[in-house]
Coordinates of C-alpha atoms in Angstrom, one line a residue:
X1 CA -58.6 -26.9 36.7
X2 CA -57.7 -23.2 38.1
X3 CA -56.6 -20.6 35.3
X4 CA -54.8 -17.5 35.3
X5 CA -57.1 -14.9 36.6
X6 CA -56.5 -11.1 37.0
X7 CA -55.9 -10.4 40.9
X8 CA -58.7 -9.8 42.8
X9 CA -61.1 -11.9 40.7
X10 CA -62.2 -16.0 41.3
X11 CA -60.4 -18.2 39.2
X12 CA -63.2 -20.1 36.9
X13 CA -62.7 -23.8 37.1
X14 CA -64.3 -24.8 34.2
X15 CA -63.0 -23.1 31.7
X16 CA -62.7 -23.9 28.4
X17 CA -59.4 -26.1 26.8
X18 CA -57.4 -24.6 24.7
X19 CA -57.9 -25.5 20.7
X20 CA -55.5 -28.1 19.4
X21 CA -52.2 -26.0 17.4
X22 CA -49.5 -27.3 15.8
X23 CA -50.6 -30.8 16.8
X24 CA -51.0 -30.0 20.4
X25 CA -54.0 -30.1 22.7
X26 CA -53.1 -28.5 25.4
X27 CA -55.7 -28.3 28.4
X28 CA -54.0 -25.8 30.0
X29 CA -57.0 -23.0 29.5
X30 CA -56.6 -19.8 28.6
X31 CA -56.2 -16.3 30.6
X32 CA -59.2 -14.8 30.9
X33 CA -57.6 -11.5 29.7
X34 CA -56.8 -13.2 26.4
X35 CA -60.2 -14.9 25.4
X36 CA -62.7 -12.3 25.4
X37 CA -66.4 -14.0 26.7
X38 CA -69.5 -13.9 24.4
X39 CA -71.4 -10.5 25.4
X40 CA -74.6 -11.2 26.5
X41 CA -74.3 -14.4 27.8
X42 CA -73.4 -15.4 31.6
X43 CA -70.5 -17.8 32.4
X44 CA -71.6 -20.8 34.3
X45 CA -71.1 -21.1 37.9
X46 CA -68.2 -23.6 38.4
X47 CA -69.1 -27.2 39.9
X48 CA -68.0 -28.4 43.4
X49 CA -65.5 -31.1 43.5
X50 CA -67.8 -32.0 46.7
X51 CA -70.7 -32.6 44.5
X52 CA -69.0 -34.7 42.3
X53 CA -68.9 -38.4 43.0
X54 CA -65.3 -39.3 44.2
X55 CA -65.0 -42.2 41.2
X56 CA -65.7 -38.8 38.5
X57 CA -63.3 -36.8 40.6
X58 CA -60.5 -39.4 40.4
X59 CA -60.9 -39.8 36.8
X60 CA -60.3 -36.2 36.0
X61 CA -57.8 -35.8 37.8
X62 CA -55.9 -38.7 36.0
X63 CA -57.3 -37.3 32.7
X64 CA -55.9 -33.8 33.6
X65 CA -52.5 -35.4 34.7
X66 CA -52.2 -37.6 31.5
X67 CA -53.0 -34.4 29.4
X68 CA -50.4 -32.3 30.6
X69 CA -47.7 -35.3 30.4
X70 CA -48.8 -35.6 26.4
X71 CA -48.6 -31.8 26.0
X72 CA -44.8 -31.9 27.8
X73 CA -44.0 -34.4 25.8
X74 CA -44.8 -32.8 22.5
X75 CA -43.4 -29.7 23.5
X76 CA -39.7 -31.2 24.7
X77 CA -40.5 -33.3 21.7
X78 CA -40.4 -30.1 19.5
X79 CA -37.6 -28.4 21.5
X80 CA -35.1 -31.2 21.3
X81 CA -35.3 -30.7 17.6
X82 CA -33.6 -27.5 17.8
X83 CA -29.8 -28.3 16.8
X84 CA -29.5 -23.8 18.0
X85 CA -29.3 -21.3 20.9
X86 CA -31.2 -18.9 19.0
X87 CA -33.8 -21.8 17.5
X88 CA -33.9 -23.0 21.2
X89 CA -34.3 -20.1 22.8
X90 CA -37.4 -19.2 20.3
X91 CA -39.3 -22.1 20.5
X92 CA -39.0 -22.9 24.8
X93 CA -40.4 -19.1 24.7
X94 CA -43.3 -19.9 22.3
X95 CA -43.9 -22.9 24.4
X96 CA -43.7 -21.3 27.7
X97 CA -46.1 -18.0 26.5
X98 CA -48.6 -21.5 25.8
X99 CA -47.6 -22.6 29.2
X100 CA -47.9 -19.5 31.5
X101 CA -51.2 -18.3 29.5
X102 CA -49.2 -15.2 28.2
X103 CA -48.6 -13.6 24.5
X104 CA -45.4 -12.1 24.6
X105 CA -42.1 -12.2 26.1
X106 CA -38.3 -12.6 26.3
X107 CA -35.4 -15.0 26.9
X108 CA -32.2 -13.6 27.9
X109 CA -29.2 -16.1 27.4
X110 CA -26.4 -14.7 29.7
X111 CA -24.1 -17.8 30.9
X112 CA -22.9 -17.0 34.5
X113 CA -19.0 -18.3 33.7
X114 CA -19.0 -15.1 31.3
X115 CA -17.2 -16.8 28.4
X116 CA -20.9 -16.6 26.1
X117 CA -22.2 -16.2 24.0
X118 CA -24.9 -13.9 24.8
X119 CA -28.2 -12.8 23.3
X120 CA -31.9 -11.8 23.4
X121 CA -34.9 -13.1 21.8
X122 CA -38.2 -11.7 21.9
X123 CA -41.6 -13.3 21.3
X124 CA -44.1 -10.8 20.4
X125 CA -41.5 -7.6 20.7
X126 CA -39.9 -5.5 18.2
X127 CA -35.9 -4.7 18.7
X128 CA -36.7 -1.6 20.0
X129 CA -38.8 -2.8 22.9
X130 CA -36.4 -5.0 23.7
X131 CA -34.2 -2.2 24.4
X132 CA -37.0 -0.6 26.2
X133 CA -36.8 -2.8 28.7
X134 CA -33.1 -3.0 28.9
X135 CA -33.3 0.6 30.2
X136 CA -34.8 -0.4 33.4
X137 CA -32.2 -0.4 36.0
X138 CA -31.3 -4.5 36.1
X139 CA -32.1 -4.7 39.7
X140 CA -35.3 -3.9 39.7
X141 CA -36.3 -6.0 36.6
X142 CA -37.4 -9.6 37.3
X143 CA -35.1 -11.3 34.8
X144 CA -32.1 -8.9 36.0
X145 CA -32.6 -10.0 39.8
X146 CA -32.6 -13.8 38.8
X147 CA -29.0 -13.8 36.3
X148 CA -27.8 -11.0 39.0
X149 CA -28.5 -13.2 42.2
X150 CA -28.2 -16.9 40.8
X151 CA -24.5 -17.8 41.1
X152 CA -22.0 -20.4 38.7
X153 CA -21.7 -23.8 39.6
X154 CA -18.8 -24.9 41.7
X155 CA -16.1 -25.7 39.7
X156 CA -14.7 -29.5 40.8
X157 CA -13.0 -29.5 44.5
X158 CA -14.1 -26.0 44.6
X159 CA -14.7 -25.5 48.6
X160 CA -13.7 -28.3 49.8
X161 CA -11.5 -29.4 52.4
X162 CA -7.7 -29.8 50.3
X163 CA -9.5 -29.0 46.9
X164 CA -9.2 -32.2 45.8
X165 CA -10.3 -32.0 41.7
X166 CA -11.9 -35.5 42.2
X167 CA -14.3 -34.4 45.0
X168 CA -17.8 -34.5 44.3
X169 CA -19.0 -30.8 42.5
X170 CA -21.0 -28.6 44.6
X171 CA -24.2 -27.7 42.7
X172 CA -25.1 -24.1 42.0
X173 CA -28.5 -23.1 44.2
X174 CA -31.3 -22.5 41.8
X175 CA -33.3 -19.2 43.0
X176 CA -37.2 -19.6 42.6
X177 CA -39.1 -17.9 39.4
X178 CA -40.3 -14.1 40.0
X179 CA -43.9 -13.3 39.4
X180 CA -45.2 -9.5 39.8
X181 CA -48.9 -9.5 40.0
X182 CA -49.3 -5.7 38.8
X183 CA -46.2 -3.2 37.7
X184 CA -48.8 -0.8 39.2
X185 CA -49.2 -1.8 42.6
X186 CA -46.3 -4.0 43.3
X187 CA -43.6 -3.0 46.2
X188 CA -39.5 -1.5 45.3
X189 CA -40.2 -1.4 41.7
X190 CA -38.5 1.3 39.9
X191 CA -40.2 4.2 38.2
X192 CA -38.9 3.5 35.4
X193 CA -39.9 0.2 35.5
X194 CA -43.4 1.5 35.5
X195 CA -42.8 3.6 32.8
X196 CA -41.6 0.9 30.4
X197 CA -44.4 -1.2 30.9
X198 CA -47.1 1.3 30.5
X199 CA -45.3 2.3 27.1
X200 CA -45.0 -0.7 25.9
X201 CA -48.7 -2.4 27.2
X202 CA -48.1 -5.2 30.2
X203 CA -49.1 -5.4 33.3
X204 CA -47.6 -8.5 34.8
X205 CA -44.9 -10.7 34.5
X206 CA -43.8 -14.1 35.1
X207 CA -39.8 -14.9 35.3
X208 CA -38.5 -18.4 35.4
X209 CA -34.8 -18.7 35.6
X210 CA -32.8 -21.1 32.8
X211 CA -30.6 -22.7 35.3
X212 CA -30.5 -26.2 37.1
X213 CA -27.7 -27.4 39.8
X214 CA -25.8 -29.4 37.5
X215 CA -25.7 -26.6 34.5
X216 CA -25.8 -23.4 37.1
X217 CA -27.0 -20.1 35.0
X218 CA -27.3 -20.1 31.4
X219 CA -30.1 -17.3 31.5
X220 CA -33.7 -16.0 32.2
X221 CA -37.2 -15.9 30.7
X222 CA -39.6 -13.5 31.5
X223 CA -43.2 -13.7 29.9
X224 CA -45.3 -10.5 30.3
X225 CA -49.2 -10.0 30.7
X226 CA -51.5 -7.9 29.4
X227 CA -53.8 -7.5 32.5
X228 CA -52.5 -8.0 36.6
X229 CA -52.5 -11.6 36.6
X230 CA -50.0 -14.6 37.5
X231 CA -50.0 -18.5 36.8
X232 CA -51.2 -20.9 39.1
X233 CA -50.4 -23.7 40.8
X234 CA -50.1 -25.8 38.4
X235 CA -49.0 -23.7 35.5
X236 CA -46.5 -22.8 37.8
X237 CA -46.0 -26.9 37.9
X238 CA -46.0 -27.5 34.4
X239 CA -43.6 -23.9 33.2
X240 CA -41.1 -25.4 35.9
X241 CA -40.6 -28.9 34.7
X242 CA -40.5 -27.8 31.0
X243 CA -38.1 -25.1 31.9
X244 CA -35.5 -27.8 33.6
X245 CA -35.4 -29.7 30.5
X246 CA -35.4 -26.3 28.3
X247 CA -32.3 -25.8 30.5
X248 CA -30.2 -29.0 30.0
X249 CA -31.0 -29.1 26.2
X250 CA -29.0 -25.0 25.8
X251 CA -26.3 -26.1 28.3
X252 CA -25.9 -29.2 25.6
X253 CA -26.3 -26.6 22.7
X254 CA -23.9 -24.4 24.6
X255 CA -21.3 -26.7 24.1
X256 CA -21.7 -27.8 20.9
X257 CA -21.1 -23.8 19.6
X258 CA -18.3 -23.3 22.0
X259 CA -16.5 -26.2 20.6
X260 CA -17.0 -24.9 17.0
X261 CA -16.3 -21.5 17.4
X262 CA -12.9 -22.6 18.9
X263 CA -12.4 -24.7 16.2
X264 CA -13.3 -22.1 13.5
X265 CA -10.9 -19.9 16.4
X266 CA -8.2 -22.6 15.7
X267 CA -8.7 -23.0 11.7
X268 CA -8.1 -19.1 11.1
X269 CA -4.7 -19.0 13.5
X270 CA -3.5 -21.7 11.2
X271 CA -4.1 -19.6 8.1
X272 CA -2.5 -16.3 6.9
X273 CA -3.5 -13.3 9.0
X274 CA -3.5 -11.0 6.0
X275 CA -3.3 -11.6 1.8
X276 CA 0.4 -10.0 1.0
X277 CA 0.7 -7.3 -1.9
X278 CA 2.4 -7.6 -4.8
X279 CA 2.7 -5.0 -7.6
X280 CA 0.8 -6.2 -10.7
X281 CA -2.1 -8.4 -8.9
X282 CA -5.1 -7.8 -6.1
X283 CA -5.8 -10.6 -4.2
X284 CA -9.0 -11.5 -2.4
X285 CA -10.3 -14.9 -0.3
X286 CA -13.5 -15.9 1.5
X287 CA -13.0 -19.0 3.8
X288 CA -16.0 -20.5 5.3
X289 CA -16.1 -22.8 8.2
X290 CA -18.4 -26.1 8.5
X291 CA -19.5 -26.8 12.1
X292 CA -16.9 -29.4 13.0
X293 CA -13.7 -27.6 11.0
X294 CA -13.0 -29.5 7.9
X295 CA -8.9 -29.3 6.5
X296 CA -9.4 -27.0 3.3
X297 CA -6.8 -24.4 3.6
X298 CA -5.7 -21.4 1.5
X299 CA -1.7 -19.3 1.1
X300 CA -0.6 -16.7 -0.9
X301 CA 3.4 -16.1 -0.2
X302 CA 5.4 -13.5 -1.9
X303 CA 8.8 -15.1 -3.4
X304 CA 12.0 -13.8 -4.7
X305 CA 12.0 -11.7 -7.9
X306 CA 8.0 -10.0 -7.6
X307 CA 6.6 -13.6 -8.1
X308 CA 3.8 -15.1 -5.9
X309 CA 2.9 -18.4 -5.1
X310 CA -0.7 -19.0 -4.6
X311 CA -2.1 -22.6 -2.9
X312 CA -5.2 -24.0 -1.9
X313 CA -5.9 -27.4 -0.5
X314 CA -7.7 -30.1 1.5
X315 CA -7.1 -32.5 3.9
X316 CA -9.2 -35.7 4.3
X317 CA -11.4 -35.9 7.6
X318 CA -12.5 -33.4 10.1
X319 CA -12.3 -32.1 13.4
X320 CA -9.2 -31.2 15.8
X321 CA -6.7 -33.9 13.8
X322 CA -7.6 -32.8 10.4
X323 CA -7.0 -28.8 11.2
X324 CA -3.6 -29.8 12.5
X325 CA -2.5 -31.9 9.3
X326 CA -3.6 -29.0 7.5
X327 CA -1.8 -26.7 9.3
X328 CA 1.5 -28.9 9.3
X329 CA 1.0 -29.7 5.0
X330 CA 0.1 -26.1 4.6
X331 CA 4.1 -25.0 6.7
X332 CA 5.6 -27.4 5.0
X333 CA 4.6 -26.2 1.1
X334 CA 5.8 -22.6 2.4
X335 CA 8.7 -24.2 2.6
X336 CA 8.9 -26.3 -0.5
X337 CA 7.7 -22.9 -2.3
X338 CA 10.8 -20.7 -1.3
X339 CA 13.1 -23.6 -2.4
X340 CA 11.8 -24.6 -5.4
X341 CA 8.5 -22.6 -6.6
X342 CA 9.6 -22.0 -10.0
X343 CA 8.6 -25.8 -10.8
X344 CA 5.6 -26.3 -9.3
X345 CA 5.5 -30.1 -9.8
X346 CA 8.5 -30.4 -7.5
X347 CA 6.9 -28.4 -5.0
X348 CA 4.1 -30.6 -5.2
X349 CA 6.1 -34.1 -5.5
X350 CA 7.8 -32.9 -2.1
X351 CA 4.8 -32.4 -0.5
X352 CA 3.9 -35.5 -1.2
X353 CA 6.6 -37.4 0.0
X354 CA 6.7 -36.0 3.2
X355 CA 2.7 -36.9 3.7
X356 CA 3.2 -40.0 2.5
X357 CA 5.9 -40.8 5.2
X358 CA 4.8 -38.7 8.2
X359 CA 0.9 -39.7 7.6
X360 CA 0.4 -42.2 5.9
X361 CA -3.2 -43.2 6.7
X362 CA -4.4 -39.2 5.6
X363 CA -4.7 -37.8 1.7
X364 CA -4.9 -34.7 0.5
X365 CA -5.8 -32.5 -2.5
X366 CA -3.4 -30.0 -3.3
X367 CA -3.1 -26.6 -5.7
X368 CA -0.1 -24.6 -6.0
X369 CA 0.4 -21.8 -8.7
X370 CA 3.8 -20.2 -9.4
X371 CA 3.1 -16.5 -10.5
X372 CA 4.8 -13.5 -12.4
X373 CA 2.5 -10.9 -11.9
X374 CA 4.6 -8.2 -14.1
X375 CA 4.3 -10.8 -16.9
X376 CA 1.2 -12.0 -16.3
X377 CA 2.0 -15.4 -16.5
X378 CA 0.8 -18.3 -14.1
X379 CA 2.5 -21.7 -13.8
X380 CA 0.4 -24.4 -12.1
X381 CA -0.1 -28.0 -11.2
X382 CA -2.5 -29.6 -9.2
X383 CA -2.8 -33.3 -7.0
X384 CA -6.6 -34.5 -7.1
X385 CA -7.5 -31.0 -7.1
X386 CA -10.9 -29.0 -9.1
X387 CA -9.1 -27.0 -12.3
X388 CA -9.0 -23.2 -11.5
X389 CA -12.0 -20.6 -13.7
X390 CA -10.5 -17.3 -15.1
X391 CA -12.9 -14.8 -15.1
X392 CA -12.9 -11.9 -17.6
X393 CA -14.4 -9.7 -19.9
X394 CA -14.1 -11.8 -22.5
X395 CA -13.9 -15.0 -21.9
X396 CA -15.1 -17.2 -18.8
X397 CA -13.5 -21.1 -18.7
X398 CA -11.7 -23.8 -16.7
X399 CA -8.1 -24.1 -17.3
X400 CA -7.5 -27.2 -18.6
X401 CA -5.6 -29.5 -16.3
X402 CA -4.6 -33.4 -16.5
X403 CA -5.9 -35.7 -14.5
X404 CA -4.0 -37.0 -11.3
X405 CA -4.5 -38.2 -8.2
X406 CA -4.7 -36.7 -4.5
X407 CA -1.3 -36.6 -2.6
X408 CA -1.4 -39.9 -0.7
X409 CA -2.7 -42.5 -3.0
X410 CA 0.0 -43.1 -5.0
X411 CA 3.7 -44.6 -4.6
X412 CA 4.9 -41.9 -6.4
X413 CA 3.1 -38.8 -7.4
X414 CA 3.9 -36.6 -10.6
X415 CA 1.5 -34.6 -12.9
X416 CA 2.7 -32.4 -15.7
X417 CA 2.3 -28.7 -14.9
X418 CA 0.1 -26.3 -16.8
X419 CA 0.9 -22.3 -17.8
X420 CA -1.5 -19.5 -18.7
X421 CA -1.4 -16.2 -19.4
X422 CA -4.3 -14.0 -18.1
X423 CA -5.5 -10.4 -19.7
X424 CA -4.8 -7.7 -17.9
X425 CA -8.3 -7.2 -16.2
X426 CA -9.1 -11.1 -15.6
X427 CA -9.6 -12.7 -12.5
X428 CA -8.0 -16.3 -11.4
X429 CA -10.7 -18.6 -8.9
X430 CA -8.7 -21.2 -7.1
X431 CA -11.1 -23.1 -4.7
X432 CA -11.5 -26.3 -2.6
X433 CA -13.9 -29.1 -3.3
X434 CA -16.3 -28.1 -0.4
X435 CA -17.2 -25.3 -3.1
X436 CA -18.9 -27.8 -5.5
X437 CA -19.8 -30.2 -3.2
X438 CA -21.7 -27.9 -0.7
X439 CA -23.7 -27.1 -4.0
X440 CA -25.6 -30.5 -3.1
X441 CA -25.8 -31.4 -6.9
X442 CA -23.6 -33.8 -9.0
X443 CA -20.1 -33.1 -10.1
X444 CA -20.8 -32.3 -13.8
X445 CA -23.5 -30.1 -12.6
X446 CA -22.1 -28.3 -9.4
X447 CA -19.0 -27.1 -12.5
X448 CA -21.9 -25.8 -14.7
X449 CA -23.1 -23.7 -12.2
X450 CA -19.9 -22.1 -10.8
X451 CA -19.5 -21.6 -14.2
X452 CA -22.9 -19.8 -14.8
X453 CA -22.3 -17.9 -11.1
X454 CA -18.6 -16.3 -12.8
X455 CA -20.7 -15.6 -16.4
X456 CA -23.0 -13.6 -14.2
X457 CA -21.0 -11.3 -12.3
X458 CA -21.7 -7.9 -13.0
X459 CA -19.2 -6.0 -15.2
X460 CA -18.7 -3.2 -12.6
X461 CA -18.0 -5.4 -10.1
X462 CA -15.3 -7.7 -12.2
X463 CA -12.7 -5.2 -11.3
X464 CA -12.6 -6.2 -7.5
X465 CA -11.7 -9.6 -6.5
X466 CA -13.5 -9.4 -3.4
X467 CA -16.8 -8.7 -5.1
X468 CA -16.2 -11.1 -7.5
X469 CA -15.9 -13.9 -5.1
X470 CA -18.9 -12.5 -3.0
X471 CA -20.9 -12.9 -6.0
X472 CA -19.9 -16.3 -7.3
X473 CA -20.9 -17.6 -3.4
X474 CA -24.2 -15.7 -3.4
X475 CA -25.1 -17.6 -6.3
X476 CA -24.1 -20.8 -5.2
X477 CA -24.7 -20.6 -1.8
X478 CA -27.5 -18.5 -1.3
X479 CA -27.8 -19.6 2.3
X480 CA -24.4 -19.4 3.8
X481 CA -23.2 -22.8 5.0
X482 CA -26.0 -24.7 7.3
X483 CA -24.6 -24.8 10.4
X484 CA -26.6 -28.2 11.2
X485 CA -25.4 -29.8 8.0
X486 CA -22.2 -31.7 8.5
X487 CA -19.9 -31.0 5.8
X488 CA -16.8 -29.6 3.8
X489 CA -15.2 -26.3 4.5
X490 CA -15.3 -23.8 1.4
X491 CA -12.4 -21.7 -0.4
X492 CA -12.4 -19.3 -2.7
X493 CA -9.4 -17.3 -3.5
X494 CA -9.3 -14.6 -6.5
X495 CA -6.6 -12.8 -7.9
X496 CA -7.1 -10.2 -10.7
X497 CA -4.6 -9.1 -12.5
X498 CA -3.6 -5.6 -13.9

C-alpha cells in the first residue's frame, strides 16, 4: 500500500501501519515527512507484487480493503455523534488530517445559499494563522477556488421547461478536490500565497470540498503539509468517501440550527423589545432559549398611576404551537392587566377562563405582580407557579405563597393574593420553572441552591439587577443551557427597588 511521499521521491510500499488511537487501527501509513526513520539503519527494499504468489496477493488486498471499511466505519461512527457544526466540523478535520497523512489544517463552513451560519475551525492553528491565511487573495487559495467556483443546488423546477415546482431538482456539480504538491514550485499562485505559507511552515496542501449534489456547498477543508507531498490513490479514495458522508451529516446539522435560531428568532418577537422605566424601580431579565423553544415568557407593563405590572409564565409543551400559545396568553394578560391589575387574582382568574375555553387540551403556570414602586409595595398571586426570592442586604427568602394549581386544571381557578413590602435597596426574582428544573436536581434541592446562589451575590453588585441575575445563573448554571439537552426555557426577571 502506496503512502504519501514528498515529490520526486518512490513511494515505500511497505511501510509501517499506523498505531491503534482512540480505538482505531488505521492502516493507512504515515507520511514519511511525519515519522522520522531510525538513523543508521536502512529501510528495506519494498517486495514485488510479481513475486508474490497470486493466492497472498488476493488476501491482502481483501485484508487492506476490509481495514479501511472498519476504520470508515469508526470514524463516521464518531462523527455522527456530533449533535454540532462546530463539533462536526472539528472532528471530520481530526479525522481527515488521519486520513490525508497531514497534522494540521482547516474547515471553512460557508453555505453557498448565503443565509449561514458561517465559521472557521482550525486543527493544529492558532486564531491568528487562521487569519494569516485569510489574507491570501481567495482566488488563488485552494479552499477559496472550491466555495468560489462550486455553485447552489437548483432550487425545484429551477431550469426547466415551465418551472414546474414538482419537476425533478437539478443537482449542484461537485468540483474535484485541489491538491498543490509544493507552494514553492506550483504554477499562478500568488505571492502572497507563498509568503503565508513559508511564515506559517507548510508546504503542501490537500482541499476537498464539503459539498454533494443533493446538499450543493456547505463548505471546504483544506489540510496542509509540512514537506511537498500529496495523497495517493487511495487516500485520495478513502478522504473522498468519508468527506460525502461528513457532508450530508452538516447539511442535517445545518438544519437542525437553522430551525432553532428561527425559533429562538420567533420566541424574542413575541416578547417585549425593551423593559419600560418607571420612577422608583430598575428592572432587569435574562431569557434563555432551549433548542426546540419552550413557552416560558416574561412582561413588565407600566399602568395608570406610576404602578407596574410585572408577569412571568409557562406554557406546557414545546416547539412552534407552544411559542404561539404563549404569545396569545402573554397579549391577553396585557389586557386583563390594564383592566383590572389592582386585583391580581382577577387578572389571573380571567386568564384562566379564556385558556380554559380557547385551549382546552394546554396548561399553564402563571405569575402576575401588581406594583407601586413609590410605595414600595408589591401585590401578587400566582397559578402553579415557583414563589418569587427577595434579595437584600439583610435578608434573603421566598415569599410565602399558597398553594394552587396551574391555569387549566381546574373548573374554576382562584388563589388568594399575597402583598409585600420590599426595603429600599432589595431586589424581587420572579422566574419560570425551567430555572430549577434545568438545575438537574430535585425540587427541595434545586430551591436550596437558588437560594444559596442569591445569599452569595456580592454586596457591590446587589445594587444592579442585571448583575444580580447574572450571578444567580452563573451559579446555577455554570454551563449555559446544553444545546443537545432537550429541555425548559429559563426566566429570570429582577427588579430592585429604590
Amino acid at each position: 500500500m502506496a503512502s504519501n511521499a514528498p515529490v520526486g521521491k518512490p513511494t515505500d510500499m511497505s511501510s509501517p501501519r499506523l498505531p491503534k488511537v482512540a480505538g482505531i487501527d488505521s492502516t493507512v501509513p504515515a507520511p514519511p515527512h511525519t515519522v522520522a526513520p531510525l538513523p543508521g539503519v536502512p529501510s528495506a527494499a519494498p517486495p514485488s507484487d510479481a513475486a508474490l504468489p497470486p493466492g497472498v496477493l488476493i488476501q491482502d488486498r481483501l485484508a487492506s480493503w476490509v481495514s479501511d471499511l472498519t476504520t470508515l466505519h469508526e470514524l463516521t461512527e464518531r462523527l455522527i455523534k456530533t449533535d454540532s457544526l462546530d463539533g462536526a466540523l472539528r472532528e471530520m478535520l481530526g479525522a481527515g488530517a488521519a486520513l490525508v497523512g497531514a497534522r494540521r489544517g482547516m474547515a471553512v463552513l460557508e453555505p453557498a445559499d448565503g443565509l449561514g451560519p458561517t465559521s472557521t475551525i482550525g486543527l493544529g492553528l492558532a486564531h491568528a494563522d487562521l487569519g494569516t491565511i485569510e489574507t491570501v487573495p481567495r482566488g488563488s487559495g485552494s479552499y477559496g477556488r472550491l466555495l468560489d467556483g462550486l455553485p447552489e443546488a437548483d432550487p425545484p423546477g429551477a431550469g426547466l421547461p415551465g418551472n414546474d415546482p414538482t419537476a425533478p431538482r437539478r443537482p449542484a456539480r461537485v468540483p474535484e478536490p485541489i491538491a498543490i504538491r509544493d507552494v514553492r514550485t506550483e504554477e499562478g499562485l500568488d505571492p502572497r500565497h507563498r509568503e503565508v505559507a513559508a511564515r506559517l511552515g507548510y508546504a503542501a496542501s490537500y482541499a476537498l470540498p464539503l459539498a454533494t449534489e443533493e446538499a450543493g456547498r456547505l463548505g471546504a477543508a483544506v489540510w496542509l503539509y509540512d514537506e511537498p507531498a500529496e495523497p495517493d490513490e487511495r487516500r485520495r479514495h478513502l478522504i473522498g468517501l468519508y468527506g460525502r458522508f461528513a457532508t450530508e451529516h452538516l447539511a442535517r446539522l445545518l438544519q437542525v440550527e437553522r430551525a432553532r435560531a428561527r425559533v429562538a428568532t420567533v420566541a424574542e418577537e413575541l416578547l417585549p423589545s425593551r423593559l419600560p422605566r418607571v420612577p422608583g424601580v430598575r428592572l432587569a431579565v435574562r431569557h434563555l432559549t432551549g433548542p426546540q423553544g419552550g413557552g416560558d415568557w416574561y412582561d413588565a407593563l407600566p399602568l395608570p398611576e406610576g404602578a407596574l405590572g410585572l408577569a412571568v409564565g409557562s406554557v406546557s409543551g414545546t416547539g412552534p404551537s407552544a411559542l404561539a400559545a404563549m404569545g396569545r396568553l402573554r397579549a391577553s394578560l396585557r389586557a386583563y392587566a390594564v383592566m383590572e391589575g389592582e386585583d391580581p387574582v382577577a387578572v389571573l382568574s380571567d386568564l384562566e377562563l379564556l385558556l380554559r375555553l380557547t385551549e382546552p387540551a394546554r396548561s399553564a403556570t402563571a405569575l402576575f405582580a401588581y406594583a407601586e414602586p413609590a410605595q414600595r409595595r408589591i401585590v401578587l398571586a400566582g397559578a402553579g407557579h415557583a414563589p418569587p426570592l427577595v434579595v437584600g442586604d439583610h435578608r434573603t427568602e421566598f415569599v410565602e405563597t399558597s398553594l394552587s394549581a396551574p391555569l387549566g386544571m381546574l373548573t374554576c381557578w382562584e388563589a388568594p393574593s399575597v402583598e409585600l413590602s420590599p426595603a429600599p435597596g432589595e431586589t424581587v426574582l420572579l422566574y419560570t420553572d425551567g430555572l430549577l428544573r434545568r438545575t438537574g436536581d430535585a425540587t427541595d434541592r434545586a430551591f436550596a441552591r437558588l437560594h444559596a446562589a442569591a445569599s452569595s451575590v456580592p454586596r457591590a453588585d446587589r445594587s444592579d439587577p442585571g448583575a444580580v441575575a447574572d450571578h444567580v445563573l452563573r451559579t446555577l448554571l455554570p454551563g449555559g443551557l446544553d444545546p443537545a439537552v432537550e429541555g425548559e426555557d429559563v426566566v429570570l426577571l429582577a427588579a430592585r427597588f429604590e
